[in-house]
Coordinates of C-alpha atoms in Angstrom, one line a residue:
Chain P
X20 CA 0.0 0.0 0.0
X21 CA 1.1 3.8 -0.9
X22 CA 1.8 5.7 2.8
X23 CA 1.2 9.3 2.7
X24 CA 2.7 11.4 5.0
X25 CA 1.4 15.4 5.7
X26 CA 3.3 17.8 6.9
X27 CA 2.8 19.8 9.3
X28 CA 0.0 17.8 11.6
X29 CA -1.2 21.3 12.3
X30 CA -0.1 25.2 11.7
X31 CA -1.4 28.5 12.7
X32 CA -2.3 31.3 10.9
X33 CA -3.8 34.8 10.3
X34 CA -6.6 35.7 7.6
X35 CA -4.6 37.1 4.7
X36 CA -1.4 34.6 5.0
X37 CA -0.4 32.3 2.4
X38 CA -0.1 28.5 4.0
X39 CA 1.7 25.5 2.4
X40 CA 0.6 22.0 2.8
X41 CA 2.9 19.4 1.7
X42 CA 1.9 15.4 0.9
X43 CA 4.9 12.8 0.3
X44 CA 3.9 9.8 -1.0
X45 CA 6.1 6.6 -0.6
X46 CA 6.3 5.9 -4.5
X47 CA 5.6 7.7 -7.7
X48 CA 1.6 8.4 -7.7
X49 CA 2.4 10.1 -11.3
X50 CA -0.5 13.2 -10.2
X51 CA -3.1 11.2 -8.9
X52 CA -3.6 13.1 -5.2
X53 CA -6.6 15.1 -4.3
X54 CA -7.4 17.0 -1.6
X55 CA -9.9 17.5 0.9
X56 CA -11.1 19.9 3.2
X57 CA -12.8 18.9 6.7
X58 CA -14.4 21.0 8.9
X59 CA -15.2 19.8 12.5
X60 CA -18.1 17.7 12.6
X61 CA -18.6 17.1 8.9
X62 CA -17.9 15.4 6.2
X63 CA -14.8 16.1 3.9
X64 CA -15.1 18.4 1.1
X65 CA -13.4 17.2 -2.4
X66 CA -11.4 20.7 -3.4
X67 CA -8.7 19.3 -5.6
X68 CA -8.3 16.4 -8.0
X69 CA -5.4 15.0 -9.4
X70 CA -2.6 17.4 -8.4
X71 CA -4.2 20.7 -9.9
X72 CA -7.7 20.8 -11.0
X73 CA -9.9 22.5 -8.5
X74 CA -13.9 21.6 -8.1
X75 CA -16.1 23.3 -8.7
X76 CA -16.8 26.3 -6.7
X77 CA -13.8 25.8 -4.8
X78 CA -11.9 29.4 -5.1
X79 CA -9.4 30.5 -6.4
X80 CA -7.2 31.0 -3.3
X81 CA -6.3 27.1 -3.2
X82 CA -3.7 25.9 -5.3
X83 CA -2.2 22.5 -5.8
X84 CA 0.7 21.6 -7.7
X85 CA 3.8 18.8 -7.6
X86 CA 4.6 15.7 -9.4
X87 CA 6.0 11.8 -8.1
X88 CA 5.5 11.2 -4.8
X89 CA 5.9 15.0 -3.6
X90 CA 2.9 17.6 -3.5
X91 CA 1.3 20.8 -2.5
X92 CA -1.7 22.3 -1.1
X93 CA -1.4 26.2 -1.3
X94 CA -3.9 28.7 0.1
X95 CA -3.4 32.2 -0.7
X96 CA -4.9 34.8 1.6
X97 CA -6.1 32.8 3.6
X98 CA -9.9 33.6 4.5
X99 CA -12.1 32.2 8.0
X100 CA -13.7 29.9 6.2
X101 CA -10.6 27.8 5.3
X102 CA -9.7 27.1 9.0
X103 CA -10.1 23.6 8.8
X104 CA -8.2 20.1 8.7
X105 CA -7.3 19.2 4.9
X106 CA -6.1 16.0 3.8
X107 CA -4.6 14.3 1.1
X108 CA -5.4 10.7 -1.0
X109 CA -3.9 9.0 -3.4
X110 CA -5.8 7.6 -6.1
X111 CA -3.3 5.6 -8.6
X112 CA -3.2 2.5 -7.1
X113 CA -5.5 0.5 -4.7
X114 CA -6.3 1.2 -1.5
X115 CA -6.9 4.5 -2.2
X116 CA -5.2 5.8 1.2
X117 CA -5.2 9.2 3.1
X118 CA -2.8 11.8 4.6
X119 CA -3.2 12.3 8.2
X120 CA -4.4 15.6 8.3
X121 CA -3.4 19.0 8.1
X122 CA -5.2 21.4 11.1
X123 CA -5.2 24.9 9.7
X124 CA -6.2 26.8 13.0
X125 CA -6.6 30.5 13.6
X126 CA -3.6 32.0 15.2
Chain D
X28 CA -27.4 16.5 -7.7
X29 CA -25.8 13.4 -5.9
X30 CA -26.4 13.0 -2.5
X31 CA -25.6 9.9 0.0
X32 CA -26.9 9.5 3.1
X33 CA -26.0 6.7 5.7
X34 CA -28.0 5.1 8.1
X35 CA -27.9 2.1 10.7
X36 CA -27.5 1.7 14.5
X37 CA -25.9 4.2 16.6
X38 CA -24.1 1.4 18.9
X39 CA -23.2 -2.0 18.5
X40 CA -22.1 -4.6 21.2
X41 CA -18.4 -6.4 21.1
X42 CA -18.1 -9.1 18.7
X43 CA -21.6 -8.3 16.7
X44 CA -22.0 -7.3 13.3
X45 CA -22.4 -3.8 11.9
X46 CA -24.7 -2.9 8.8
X47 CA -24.9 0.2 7.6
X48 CA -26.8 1.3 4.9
X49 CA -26.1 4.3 2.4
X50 CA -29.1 5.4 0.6
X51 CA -27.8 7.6 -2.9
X52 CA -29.7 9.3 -5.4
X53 CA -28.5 11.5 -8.8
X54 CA -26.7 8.8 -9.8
X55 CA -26.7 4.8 -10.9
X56 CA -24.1 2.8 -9.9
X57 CA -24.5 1.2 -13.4
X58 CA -22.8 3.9 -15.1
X59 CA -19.5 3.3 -16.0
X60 CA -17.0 4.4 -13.6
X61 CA -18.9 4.9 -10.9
X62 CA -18.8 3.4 -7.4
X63 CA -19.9 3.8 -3.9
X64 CA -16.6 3.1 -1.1
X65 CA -17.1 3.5 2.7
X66 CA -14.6 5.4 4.9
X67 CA -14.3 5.5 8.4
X68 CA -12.7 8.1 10.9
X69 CA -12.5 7.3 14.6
X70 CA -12.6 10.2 17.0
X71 CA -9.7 13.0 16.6
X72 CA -8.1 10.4 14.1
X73 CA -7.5 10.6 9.9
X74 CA -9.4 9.3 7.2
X75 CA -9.5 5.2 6.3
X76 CA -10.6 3.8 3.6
X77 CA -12.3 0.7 4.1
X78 CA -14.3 -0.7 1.1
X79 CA -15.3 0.7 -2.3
X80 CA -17.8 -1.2 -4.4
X81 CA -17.4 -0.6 -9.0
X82 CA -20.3 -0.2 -11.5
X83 CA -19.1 -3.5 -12.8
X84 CA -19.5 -5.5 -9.9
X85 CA -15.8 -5.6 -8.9
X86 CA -15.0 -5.0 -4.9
X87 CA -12.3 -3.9 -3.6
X88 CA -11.6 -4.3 0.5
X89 CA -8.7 -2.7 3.1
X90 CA -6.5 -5.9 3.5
X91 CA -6.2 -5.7 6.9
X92 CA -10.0 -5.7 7.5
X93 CA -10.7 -7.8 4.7
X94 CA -11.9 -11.3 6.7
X95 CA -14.4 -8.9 8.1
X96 CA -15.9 -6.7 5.5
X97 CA -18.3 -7.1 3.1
X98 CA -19.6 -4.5 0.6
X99 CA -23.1 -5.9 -1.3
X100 CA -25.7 -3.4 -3.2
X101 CA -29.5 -2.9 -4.1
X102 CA -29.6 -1.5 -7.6
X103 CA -33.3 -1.4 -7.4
X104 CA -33.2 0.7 -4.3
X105 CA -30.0 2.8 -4.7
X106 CA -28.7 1.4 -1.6
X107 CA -25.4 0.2 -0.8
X108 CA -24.5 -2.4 2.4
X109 CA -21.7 -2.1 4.7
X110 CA -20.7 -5.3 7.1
X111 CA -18.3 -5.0 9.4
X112 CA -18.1 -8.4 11.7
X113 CA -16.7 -9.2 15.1
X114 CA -17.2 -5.4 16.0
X115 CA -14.5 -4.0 18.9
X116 CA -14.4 -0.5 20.3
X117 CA -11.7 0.0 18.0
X118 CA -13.9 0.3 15.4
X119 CA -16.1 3.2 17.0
X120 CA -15.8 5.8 14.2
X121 CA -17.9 7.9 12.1
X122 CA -18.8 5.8 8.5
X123 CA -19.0 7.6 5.6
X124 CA -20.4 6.6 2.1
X125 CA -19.1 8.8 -0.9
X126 CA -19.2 8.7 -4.4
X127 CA -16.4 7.7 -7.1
X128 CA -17.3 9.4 -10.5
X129 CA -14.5 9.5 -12.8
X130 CA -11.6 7.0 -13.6
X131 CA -9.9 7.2 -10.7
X132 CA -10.5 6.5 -6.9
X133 CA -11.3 10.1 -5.8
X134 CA -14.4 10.7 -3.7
X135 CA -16.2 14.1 -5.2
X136 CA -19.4 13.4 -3.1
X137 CA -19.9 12.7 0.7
X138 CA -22.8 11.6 2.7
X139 CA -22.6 13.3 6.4
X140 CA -21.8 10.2 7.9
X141 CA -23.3 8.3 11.1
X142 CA -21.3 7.8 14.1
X143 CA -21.2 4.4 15.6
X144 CA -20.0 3.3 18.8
X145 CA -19.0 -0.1 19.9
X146 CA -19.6 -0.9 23.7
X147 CA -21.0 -3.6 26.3

């Protein structure tokens, strides 16, 4: 099975930073990580699909980029509403297996 | 719109048997491509995949779990079955049903999830 690691666990930030989640991967998952966003007490949100392509209605402000088996989540200006926990998944091979979380808290 | 929603008991003893049930609608899971997985997340913990169930009848299970899961589906009633056996208070987690759409094993739609606790 892939592993994927997140870095950091958890960060703290002001509205209007720019934040940088990384996602390592234990082999090559040639661009196949999304991202989600969780906020407490509900269910994840899909933001990101393989490496780059945003959902829709997902702003702007989140960014995702990398190749192999290292990625990024980036969140420009960060806004109240993105204070959540975000994780990643790979999806080339099976099980399709998670990050363990990101916590985005207000600082 | 696609929507899941799951349902089924709130708490289970040791060593019984969970079903859950997710109810889905906007979607059939005869469409090619599509599928229906179940992921669990215990308290304060990450996200684990447990079970994911193809239009084309193929199942795929987390290995490690595999001797106690079983993922089956009513076409007819746009419902798809969880079993998790030999329940243990390890397993007290919130289950969620999502939706795979596309060619790979990414999850664009979630149900809220039901939380489920195992204790005598």
């Amino acid at each position: 099975d892939i592993q994927m690691t997140q870095s950091p666990s958890s960060l703290s930030a002001s509205v209007g930073d720019t934040v940088t989640i990384t996602c390592r991967a234990s082999r090559s998952i040639s661009g196949y990580l999304n991202w989600y966003q969780q906020k407490s007490g509900t269910a994840p949100k899909f933001l990101i699909h393989t490496t780059s392509t945003l959902q829709t209605g997902v702003p702007s402000r989140f960014t995702g980029s990398g190749s192999g088996s290292d990625y990024t989540l980036t969140i420009s200006s960060l806004q109240p509403d993105d204070f959540a926990t975000y994780y990643c998944q790979q999806s080339y091979s099976s099980p399709p297996t998670f990050g363990g979380g990101t916590k985005v808290e207000i600082k | 719109q696609i929507t899941l929603k799951e349902s089924g008991p709130t708490l289970v003893k040791p060593t019984q048997t969970l079903t859950l049930t997710c109810t889905f609608s906007g979607f059939s899971l005869s469409t090619s491509g599509t599928g229906v997985a179940w992921i669990r997340q215990s308290p304060g913990k990450a996200l684990e995949w447990l079970a994911l169930g193809y239009w084309d009848g193929d199942k795929r299970y987390l290995s490690s779990l595999r001797s106690r899961l079983a993922i089956s589906e009513d076409t007819s009633k746009n419902q798809v079955f969880l079993t998790l056996s030999n329940m243990d208070p390890a397993d007290t987690a919130t289950y969620f049903c999502a939706h795979r759409g596309g060619d790979d094993d990414a999850f664009d739609v979630w149900g809220p999830g039901t939380m489920v606790t195992v204790s005598s």
